[in-house]
Coordinates of C-alpha atoms in Angstrom, one line a residue:
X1 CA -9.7 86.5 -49.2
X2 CA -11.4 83.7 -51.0
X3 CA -15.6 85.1 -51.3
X4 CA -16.8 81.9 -50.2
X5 CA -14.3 81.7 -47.1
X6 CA -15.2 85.5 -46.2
X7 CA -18.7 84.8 -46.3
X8 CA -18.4 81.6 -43.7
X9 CA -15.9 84.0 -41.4
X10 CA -18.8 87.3 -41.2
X11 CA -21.2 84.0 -40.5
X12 CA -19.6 82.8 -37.9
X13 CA -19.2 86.3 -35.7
X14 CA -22.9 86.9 -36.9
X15 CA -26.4 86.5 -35.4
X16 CA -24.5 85.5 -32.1
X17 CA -27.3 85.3 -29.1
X18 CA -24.6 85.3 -26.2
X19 CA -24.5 83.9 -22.6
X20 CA -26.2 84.3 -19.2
X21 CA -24.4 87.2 -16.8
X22 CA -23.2 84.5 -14.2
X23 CA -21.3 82.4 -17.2
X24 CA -19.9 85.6 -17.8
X25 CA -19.0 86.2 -14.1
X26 CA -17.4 82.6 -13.3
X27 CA -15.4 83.0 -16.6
X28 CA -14.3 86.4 -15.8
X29 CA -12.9 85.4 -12.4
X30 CA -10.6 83.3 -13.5
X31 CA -8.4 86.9 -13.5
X32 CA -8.4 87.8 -10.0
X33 CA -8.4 83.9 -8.9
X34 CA -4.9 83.9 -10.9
X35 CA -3.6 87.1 -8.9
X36 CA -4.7 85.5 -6.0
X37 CA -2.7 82.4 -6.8
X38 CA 0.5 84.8 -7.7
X39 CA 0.0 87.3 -4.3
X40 CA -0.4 83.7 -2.0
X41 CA 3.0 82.5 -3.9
X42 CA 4.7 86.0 -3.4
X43 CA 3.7 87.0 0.0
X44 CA 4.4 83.3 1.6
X45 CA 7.1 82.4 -0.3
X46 CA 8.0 85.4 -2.5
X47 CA 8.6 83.0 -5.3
X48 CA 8.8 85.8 -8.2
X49 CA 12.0 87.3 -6.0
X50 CA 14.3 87.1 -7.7
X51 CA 12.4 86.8 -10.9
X52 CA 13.8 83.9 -12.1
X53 CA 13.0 81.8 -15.3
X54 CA 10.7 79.3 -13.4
X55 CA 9.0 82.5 -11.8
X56 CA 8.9 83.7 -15.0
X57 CA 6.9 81.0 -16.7
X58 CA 4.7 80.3 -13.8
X59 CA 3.8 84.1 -14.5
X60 CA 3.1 83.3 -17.6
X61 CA 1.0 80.4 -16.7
X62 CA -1.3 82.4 -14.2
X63 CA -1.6 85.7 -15.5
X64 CA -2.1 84.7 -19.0
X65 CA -2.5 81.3 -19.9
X66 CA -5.0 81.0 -17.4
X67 CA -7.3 83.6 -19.3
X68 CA -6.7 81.8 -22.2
X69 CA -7.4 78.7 -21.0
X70 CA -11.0 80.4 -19.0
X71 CA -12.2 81.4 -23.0
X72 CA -10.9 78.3 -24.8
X73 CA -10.1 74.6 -23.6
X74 CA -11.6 75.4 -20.0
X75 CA -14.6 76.8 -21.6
X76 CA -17.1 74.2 -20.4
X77 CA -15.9 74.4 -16.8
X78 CA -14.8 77.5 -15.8
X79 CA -15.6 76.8 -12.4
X80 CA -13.3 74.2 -12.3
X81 CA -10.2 76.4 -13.3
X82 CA -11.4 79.1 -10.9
X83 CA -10.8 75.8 -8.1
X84 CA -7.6 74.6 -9.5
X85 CA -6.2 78.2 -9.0
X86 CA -7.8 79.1 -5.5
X87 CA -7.4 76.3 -3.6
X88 CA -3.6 76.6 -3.4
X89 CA -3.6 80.2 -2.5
X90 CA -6.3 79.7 0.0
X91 CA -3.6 76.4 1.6
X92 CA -0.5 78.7 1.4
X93 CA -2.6 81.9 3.1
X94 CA -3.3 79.7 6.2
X95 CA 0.0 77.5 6.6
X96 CA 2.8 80.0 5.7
X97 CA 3.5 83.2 7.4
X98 CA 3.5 86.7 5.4
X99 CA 7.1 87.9 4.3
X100 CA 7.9 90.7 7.0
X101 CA 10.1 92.2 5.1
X102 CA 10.0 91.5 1.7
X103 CA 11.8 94.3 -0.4
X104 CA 15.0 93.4 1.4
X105 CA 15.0 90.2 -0.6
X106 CA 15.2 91.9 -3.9
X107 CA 17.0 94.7 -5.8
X108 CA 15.4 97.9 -6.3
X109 CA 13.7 98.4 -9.8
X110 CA 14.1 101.8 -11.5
X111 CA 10.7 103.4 -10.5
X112 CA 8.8 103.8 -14.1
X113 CA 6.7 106.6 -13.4
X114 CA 9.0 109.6 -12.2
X115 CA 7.8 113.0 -10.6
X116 CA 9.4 116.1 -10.0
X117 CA 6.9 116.6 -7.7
X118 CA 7.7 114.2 -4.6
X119 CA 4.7 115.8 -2.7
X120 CA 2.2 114.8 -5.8
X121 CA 3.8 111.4 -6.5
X122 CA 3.2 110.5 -2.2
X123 CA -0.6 111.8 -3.1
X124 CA -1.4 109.8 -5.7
X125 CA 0.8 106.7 -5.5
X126 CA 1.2 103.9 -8.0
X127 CA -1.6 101.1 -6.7
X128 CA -0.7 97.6 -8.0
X129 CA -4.2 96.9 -7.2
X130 CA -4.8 99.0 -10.2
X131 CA -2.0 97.9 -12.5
X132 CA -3.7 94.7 -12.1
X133 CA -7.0 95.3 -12.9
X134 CA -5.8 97.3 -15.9
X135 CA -3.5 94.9 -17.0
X136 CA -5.7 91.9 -16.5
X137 CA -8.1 93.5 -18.8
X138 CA -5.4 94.4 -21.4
X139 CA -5.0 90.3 -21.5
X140 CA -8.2 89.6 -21.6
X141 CA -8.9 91.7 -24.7
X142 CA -5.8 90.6 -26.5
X143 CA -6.3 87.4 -26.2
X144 CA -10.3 87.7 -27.3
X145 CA -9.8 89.0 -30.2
X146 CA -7.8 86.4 -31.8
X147 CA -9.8 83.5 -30.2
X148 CA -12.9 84.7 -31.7
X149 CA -11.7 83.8 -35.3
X150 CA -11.1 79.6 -33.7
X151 CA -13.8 77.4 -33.1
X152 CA -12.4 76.7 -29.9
X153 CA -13.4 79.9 -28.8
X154 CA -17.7 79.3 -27.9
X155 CA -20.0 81.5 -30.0
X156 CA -21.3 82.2 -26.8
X157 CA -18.4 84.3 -26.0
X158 CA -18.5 86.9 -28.9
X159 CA -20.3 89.5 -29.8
X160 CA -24.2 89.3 -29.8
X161 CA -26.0 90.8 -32.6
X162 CA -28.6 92.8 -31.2
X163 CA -29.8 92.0 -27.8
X164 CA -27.7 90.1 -25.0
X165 CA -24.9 90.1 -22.6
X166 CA -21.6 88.1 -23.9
X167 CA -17.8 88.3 -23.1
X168 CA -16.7 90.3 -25.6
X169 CA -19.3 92.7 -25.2
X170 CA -18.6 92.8 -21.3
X171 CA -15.0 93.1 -22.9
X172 CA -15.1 96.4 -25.6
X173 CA -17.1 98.2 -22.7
X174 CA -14.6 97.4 -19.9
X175 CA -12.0 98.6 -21.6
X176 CA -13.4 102.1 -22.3
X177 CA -14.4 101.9 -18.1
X178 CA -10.4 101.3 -17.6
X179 CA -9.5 104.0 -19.5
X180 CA -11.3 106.1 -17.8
X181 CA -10.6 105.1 -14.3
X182 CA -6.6 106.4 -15.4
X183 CA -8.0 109.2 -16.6
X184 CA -8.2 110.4 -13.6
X185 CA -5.3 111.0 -13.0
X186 CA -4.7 114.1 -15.0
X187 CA -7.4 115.0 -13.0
X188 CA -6.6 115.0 -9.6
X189 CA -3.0 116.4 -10.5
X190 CA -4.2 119.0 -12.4
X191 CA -6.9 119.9 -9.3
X192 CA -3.8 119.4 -6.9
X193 CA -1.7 122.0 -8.8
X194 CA -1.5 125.2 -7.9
X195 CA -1.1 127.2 -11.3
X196 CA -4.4 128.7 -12.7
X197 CA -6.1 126.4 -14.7
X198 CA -5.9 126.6 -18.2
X199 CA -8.7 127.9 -20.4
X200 CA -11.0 125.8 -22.0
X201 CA -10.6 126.3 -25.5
X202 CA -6.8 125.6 -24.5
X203 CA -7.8 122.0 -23.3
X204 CA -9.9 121.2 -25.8
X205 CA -7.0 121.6 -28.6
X206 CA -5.1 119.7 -26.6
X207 CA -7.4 117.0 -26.2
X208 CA -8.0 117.0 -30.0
X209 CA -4.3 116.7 -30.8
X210 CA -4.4 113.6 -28.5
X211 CA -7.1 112.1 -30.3
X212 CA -5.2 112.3 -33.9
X213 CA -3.3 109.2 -33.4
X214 CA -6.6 106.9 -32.4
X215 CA -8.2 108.6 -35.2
X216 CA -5.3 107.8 -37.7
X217 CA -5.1 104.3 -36.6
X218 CA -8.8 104.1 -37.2
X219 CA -8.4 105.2 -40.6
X220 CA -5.6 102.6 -41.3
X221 CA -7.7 99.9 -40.0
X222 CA -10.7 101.2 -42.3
X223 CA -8.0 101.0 -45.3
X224 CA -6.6 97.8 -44.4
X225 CA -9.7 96.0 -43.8
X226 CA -11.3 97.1 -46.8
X227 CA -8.3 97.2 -49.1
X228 CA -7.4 93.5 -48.1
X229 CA -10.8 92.5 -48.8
X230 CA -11.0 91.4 -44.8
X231 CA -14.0 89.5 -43.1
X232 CA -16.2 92.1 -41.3
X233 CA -19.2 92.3 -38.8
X234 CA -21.1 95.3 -40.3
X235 CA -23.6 95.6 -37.6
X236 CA -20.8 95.9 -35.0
X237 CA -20.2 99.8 -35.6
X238 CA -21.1 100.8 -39.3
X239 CA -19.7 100.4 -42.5
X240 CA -16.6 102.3 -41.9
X241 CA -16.7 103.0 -38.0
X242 CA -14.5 100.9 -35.6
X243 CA -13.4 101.3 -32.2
X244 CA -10.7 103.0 -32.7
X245 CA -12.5 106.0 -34.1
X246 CA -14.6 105.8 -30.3
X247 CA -12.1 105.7 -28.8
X248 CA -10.1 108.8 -30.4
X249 CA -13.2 110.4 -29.9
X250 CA -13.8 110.2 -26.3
X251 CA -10.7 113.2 -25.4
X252 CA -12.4 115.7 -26.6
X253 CA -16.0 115.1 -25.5
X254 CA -15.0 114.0 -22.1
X255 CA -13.4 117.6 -22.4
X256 CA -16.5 119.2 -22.9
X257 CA -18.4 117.1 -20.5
X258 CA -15.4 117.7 -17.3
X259 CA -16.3 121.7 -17.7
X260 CA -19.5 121.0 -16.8
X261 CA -18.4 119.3 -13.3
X262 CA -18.0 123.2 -11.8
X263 CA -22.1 122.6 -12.2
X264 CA -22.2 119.3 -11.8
X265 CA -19.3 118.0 -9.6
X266 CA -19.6 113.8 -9.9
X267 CA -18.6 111.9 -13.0
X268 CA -21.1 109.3 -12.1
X269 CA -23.9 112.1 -12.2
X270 CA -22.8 112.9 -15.7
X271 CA -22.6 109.3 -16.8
X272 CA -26.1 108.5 -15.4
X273 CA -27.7 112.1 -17.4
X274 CA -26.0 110.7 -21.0
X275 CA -27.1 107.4 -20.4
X276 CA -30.5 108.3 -19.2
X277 CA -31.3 111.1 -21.9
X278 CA -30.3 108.4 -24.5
X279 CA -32.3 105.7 -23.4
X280 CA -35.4 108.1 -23.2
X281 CA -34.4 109.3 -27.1
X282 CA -34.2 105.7 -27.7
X283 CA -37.5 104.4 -26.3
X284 CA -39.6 107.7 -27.0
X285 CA -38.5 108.2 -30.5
X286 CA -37.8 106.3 -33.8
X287 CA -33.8 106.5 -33.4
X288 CA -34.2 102.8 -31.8
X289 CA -36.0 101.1 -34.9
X290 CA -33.4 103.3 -37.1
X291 CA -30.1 102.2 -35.7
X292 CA -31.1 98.7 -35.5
X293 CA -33.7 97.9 -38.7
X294 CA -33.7 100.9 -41.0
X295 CA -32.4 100.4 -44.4
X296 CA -28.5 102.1 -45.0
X297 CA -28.6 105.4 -46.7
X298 CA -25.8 106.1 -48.8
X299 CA -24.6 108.9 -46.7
X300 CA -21.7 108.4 -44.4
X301 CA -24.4 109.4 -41.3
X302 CA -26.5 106.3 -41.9
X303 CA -24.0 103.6 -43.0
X304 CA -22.0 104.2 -39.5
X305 CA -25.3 104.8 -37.7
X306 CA -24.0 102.0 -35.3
X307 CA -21.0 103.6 -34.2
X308 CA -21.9 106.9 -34.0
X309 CA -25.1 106.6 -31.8
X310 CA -23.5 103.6 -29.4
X311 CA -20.4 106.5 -28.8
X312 CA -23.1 108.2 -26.4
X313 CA -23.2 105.0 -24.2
X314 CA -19.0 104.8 -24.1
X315 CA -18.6 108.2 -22.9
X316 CA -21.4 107.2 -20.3
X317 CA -19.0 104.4 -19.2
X318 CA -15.3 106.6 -19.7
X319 CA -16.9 109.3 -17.0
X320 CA -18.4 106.6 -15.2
X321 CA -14.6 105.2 -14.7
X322 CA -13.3 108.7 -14.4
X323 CA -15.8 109.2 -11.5
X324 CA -14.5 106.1 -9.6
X325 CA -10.4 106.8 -10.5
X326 CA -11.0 110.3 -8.6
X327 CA -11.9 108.5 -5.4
X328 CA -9.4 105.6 -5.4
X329 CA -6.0 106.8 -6.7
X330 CA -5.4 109.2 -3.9
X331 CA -3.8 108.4 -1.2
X332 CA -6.6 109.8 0.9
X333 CA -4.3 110.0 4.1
X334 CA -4.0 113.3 6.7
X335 CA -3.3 114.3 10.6
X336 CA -6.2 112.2 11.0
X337 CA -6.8 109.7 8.8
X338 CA -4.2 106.8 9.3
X339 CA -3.2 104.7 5.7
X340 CA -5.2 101.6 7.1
X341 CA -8.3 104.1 7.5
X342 CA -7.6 105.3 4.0
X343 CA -7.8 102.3 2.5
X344 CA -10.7 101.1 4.3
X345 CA -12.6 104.3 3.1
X346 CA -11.7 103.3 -0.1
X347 CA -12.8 99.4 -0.2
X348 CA -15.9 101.3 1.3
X349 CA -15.7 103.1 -1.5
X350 CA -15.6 100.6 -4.1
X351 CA -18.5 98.5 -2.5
X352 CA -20.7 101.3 -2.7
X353 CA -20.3 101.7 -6.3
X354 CA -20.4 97.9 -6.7
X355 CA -23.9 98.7 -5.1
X356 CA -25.2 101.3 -6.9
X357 CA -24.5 99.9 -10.3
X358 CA -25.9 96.6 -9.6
X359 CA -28.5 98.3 -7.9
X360 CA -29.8 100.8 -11.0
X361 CA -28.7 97.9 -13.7
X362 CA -31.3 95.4 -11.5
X363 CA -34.0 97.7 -12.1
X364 CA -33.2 98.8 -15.7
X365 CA -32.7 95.2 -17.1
X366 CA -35.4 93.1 -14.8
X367 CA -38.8 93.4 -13.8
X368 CA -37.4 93.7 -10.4
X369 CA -40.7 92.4 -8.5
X370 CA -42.8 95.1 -10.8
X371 CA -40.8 98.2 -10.5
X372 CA -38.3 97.7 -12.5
X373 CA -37.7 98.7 -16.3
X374 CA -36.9 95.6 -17.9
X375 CA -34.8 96.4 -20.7
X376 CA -32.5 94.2 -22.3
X377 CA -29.0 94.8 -22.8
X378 CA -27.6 95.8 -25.9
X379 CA -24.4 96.7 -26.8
X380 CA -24.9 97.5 -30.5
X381 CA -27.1 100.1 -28.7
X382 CA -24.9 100.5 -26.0
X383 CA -28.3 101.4 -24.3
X384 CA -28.4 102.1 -20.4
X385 CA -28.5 98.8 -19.0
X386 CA -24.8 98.6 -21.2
X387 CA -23.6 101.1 -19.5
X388 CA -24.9 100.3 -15.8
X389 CA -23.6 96.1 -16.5
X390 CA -19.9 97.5 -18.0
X391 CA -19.7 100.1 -14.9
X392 CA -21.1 97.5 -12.2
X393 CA -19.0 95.0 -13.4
X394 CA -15.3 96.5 -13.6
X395 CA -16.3 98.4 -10.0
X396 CA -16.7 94.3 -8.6
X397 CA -13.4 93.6 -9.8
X398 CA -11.5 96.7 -8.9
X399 CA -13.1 95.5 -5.5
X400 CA -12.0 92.0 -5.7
X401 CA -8.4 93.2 -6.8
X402 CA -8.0 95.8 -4.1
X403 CA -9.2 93.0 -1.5
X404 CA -6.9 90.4 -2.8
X405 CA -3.6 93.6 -2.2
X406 CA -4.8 94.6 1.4
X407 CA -4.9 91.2 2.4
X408 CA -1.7 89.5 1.1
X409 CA -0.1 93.0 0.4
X410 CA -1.1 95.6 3.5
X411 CA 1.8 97.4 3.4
X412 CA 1.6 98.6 0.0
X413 CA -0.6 101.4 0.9
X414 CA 1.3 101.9 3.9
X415 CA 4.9 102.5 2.9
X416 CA 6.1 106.1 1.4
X417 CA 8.8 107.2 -0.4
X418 CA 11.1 105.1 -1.9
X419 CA 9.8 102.3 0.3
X420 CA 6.6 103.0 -1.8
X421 CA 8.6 101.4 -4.8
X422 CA 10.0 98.7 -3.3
X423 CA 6.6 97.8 -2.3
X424 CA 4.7 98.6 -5.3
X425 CA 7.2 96.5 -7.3
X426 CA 7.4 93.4 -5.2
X427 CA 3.3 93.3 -4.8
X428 CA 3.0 93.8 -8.7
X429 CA 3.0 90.6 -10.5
X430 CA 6.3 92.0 -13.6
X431 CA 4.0 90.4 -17.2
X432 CA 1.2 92.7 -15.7
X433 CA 3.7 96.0 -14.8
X434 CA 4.8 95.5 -18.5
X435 CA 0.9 94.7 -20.0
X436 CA -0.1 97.6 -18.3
X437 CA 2.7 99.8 -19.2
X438 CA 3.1 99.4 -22.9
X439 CA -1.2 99.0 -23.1
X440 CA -1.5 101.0 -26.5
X441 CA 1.6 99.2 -28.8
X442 CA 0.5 95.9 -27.5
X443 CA -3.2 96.4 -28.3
X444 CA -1.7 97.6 -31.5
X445 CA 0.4 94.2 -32.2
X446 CA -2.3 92.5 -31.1
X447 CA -4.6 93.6 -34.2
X448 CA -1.8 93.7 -36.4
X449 CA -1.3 89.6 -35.4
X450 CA -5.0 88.8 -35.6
X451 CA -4.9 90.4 -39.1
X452 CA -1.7 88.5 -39.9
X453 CA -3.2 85.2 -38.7
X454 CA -6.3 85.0 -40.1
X455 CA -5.1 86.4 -43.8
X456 CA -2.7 83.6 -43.5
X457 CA -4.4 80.7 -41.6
X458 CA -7.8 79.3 -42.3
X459 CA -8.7 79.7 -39.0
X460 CA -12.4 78.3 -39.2
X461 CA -10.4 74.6 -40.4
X462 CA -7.9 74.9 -37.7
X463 CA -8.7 71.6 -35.0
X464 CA -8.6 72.3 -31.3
X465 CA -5.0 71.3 -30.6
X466 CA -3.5 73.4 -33.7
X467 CA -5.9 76.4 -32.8
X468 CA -3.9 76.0 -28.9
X469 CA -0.5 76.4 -29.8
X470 CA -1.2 79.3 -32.3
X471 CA -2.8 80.9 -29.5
X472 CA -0.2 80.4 -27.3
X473 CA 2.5 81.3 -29.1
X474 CA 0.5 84.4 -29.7
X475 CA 0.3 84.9 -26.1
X476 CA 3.7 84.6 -25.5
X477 CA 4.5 86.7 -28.4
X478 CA 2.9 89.7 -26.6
X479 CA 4.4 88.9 -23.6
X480 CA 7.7 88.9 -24.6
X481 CA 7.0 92.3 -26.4
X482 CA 5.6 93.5 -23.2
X483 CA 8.7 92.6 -21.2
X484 CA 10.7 93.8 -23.8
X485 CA 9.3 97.1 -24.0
X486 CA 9.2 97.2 -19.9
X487 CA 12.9 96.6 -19.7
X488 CA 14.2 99.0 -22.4
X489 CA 12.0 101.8 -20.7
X490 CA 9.3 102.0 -23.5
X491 CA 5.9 103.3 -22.5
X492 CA 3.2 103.7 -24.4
X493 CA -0.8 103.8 -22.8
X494 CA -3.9 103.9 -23.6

């Protein structure tokens, strides 16, 4: 890469100051006004049944294009785009009736998540709610990190340098919380089986050997991007560090941390001690003033100072999601608890988390009428009020998600048994089953295309209209790998 060119490129992404927490917000629910849009068209007039070509593209439009269009073209009114997409859904939710039946109007699709266990798979059903949320934030992410590199993508948007809230930021953190919330799904199984548990030092090897691929990728990325000569943001996570080498380390230090819930037994307790204990090293001791001013050693330690500290504030946020997967994904049903109580508890559920996280992150970031703490948000740091924003926000839009499917889809959480699938498939919008399902190759492509693109484009010259229909294409690119991989049975998660 031409010096002078990769100098301009680490300027742009550099010294970024970020955006206000409501721009974030009215940005961010452009997502589950576009899954509103899609339920209101599906549930009225099951338009994606059969999933024709139009239903296809229209799909397309919502689910993706409309995040796209939220971070780029639609930058300056989000608002607007967040009108354009409700107002329709809110006209066909009071003039047409809900499908009674709507899995008779479609063929059966081969259930993609199999168990032996019948009993287990009834317990801990497949929520669309869920598939959603992850899959929405899978789109979200892909499409950021390509954007970033246009100029139709606002600075305000990426990454701040120090202190601030932005998009992106919102983004890398959300995406460790989503992670999580899956997670805990190992969990409840393996608490719901009856065979001994296995021994620690068992789980911890096994956790390690799932963290070698992250960890390899993470490796390759550090090769590529320093044997290419590639544009890079120093301050993001270190010299070497990236987020691939957080994220291969979470497995086993989430292992370490779950033996510890036979003493302490919530995931949200644990998340609040790491998060607390760091912020009080950070503000009592020198390790603030070192990670964010100190000169760089020359030992490995120091150069990736970044990454290494901030990894304490993601495995905050990965138990915080862990703590809220364990109370959603079961079923929650018995002799006395009907399915519409269940999922009541578990909307009740879900707004008491919204609650407590906005709650502890209004008094950690603000003055909050004199008690409060008043720290600003950093995700360099990945401080505490990092960790209480990430874990507030994705509990409001697993909320707003879960709201959206007991409204236009109440008898998802109903219906049992092969019913269940039926259900689950026709209330489950088929880009975000297959976003969702192939998560780790696509975020994979994804990198490997932003790579591609800006080695071969200069993407700081490219005008607004050029820098759309590369980004387009690009979206449509990973959607058609999605679908691909969806329909030839390929899974692959994060």
């Amino acid at each position: 890469m031409d010096p002078s060119y990769k100098a301009r490129k680490e300027a742009f992404v550099s010294n970024l100051s970020g955006s206000d927490i409501w721009d974030i917000n009215v940005v961010s629910f452009v997502a589950p006004a576009s899954v509103l849009l899609w339920s209101a068209l599906q549930s009225r007039l099951s338009f994606f049944t059969p999933y024709s070509p139009a239903g296809l593209l229209t799909d397309f439009i919502l689910n993706v294009l409309a995040i796209l269009f939220a971070t780029t073209a639609y930058s300056s009114a989000p608002l607007l785009l967040n009108i354009f997409l409700i107002s329709p859904a809110v006209l066909l939710f009071l003039t047409q009736h809900r499908l009674r039946s709507p899995q008779k109007a479609k063929p059966v699709r081969k259930s993609k998540a199999k168990n032996d266990d019948s009993k287990e798979a009834d317990s801990l059903p497949v929520h669309p709610f869920l598939t959603t949320y992850r899959a929405a934030m899978m789109v979200v992410t892909c499409v950021a990190i390509l954007a970033v590199d246009f100029r139709v993508f606002p600075r305000r948007f990426g990454k701040v340098e120090n202190w601030g809230t932005s998009l992106m930021d919102l983004g890398v953190g959300s995406f460790v919380f989503s992670a999580g919330v899956v997670s805990a799904r190992a969990v409840l199984k393996s608490r719901a089986s009856k065979s001994p548990k296995k021994a620690f030092l068992t789980r911890l090897v096994g956790s390690v050997r799932h963290s070698v691929p992250l960890l390899v990728l993470g490796l390759i990325r550090l090769w590529s991007v320093k044997g290419l000569d590639y544009a890079e943001h120093v301050t993001e996570y270190g010299v070497h560090w990236n987020f691939f080498f957080t994220l291969g380390l979470l497995p086993p230090f989430v292992e370490i941390f779950d033996s510890l819930t036979a003493l302490i037994p919530s995931y949200e307790a644990l998340a609040m001690g790491i998060a607390v204990l760091y912020q009080v090293a950070l503000e009592s001791t020198e390790l603030k003033s070192y990670i964010l001013i100190s000169p760089r050693g020359p030992d490995l330690f120091s150069k990736n100072r970044e990454g290494i500290f901030s990894f304490l504030g993601y495995l905050a946020i990965f138990l915080a999601g862990r703590g809220i997967g364990t109370r959603i994904i079961p079923r929650g049903t018995s002799p006395t608890k009907s399915p519409q109580q269940a999922r009541k508890s578990v909307l009740m559920s879900l707004g008491l988390q919204v609650a407590f996280w906005s709650t502890m992150f209004f008094f950690n970031s603000t003055y909050a009428f004199g008690y409060g703490a008043n720290i600003m948000v950093s995700r360099r740091l990945a401080n505490m009020p990092y960790v209480l924003w990430v874990a507030a926000f994705n509990s409001a839009q697993l909320l707003l998600f879960c709201l959206i499917e007991t409204v236009f889809f109440p008898t998802v959480h109903r219906a049992t048994g092969k019913e269940a699938e039926e259900e689950q498939s026709f209330a489950t919008s088929r880009i975000l089953h297959a976003f969702n399902r192939g998560g780790l190759a696509i975020f994979l492509v994804a990198n490997l295309l932003t790579g591609a693109v800006n080695l071969s484009i200069p993407t700081l010259d490219i005008d607004v209209p050029q820098a759309m229909v590369i980004l387009v294409g690009y979206a449509a690119i990973l959607t058609a790998l999605a679908l691909g991989m969806d329909k030839f049975n390929i899974k692959l998660r994060l």
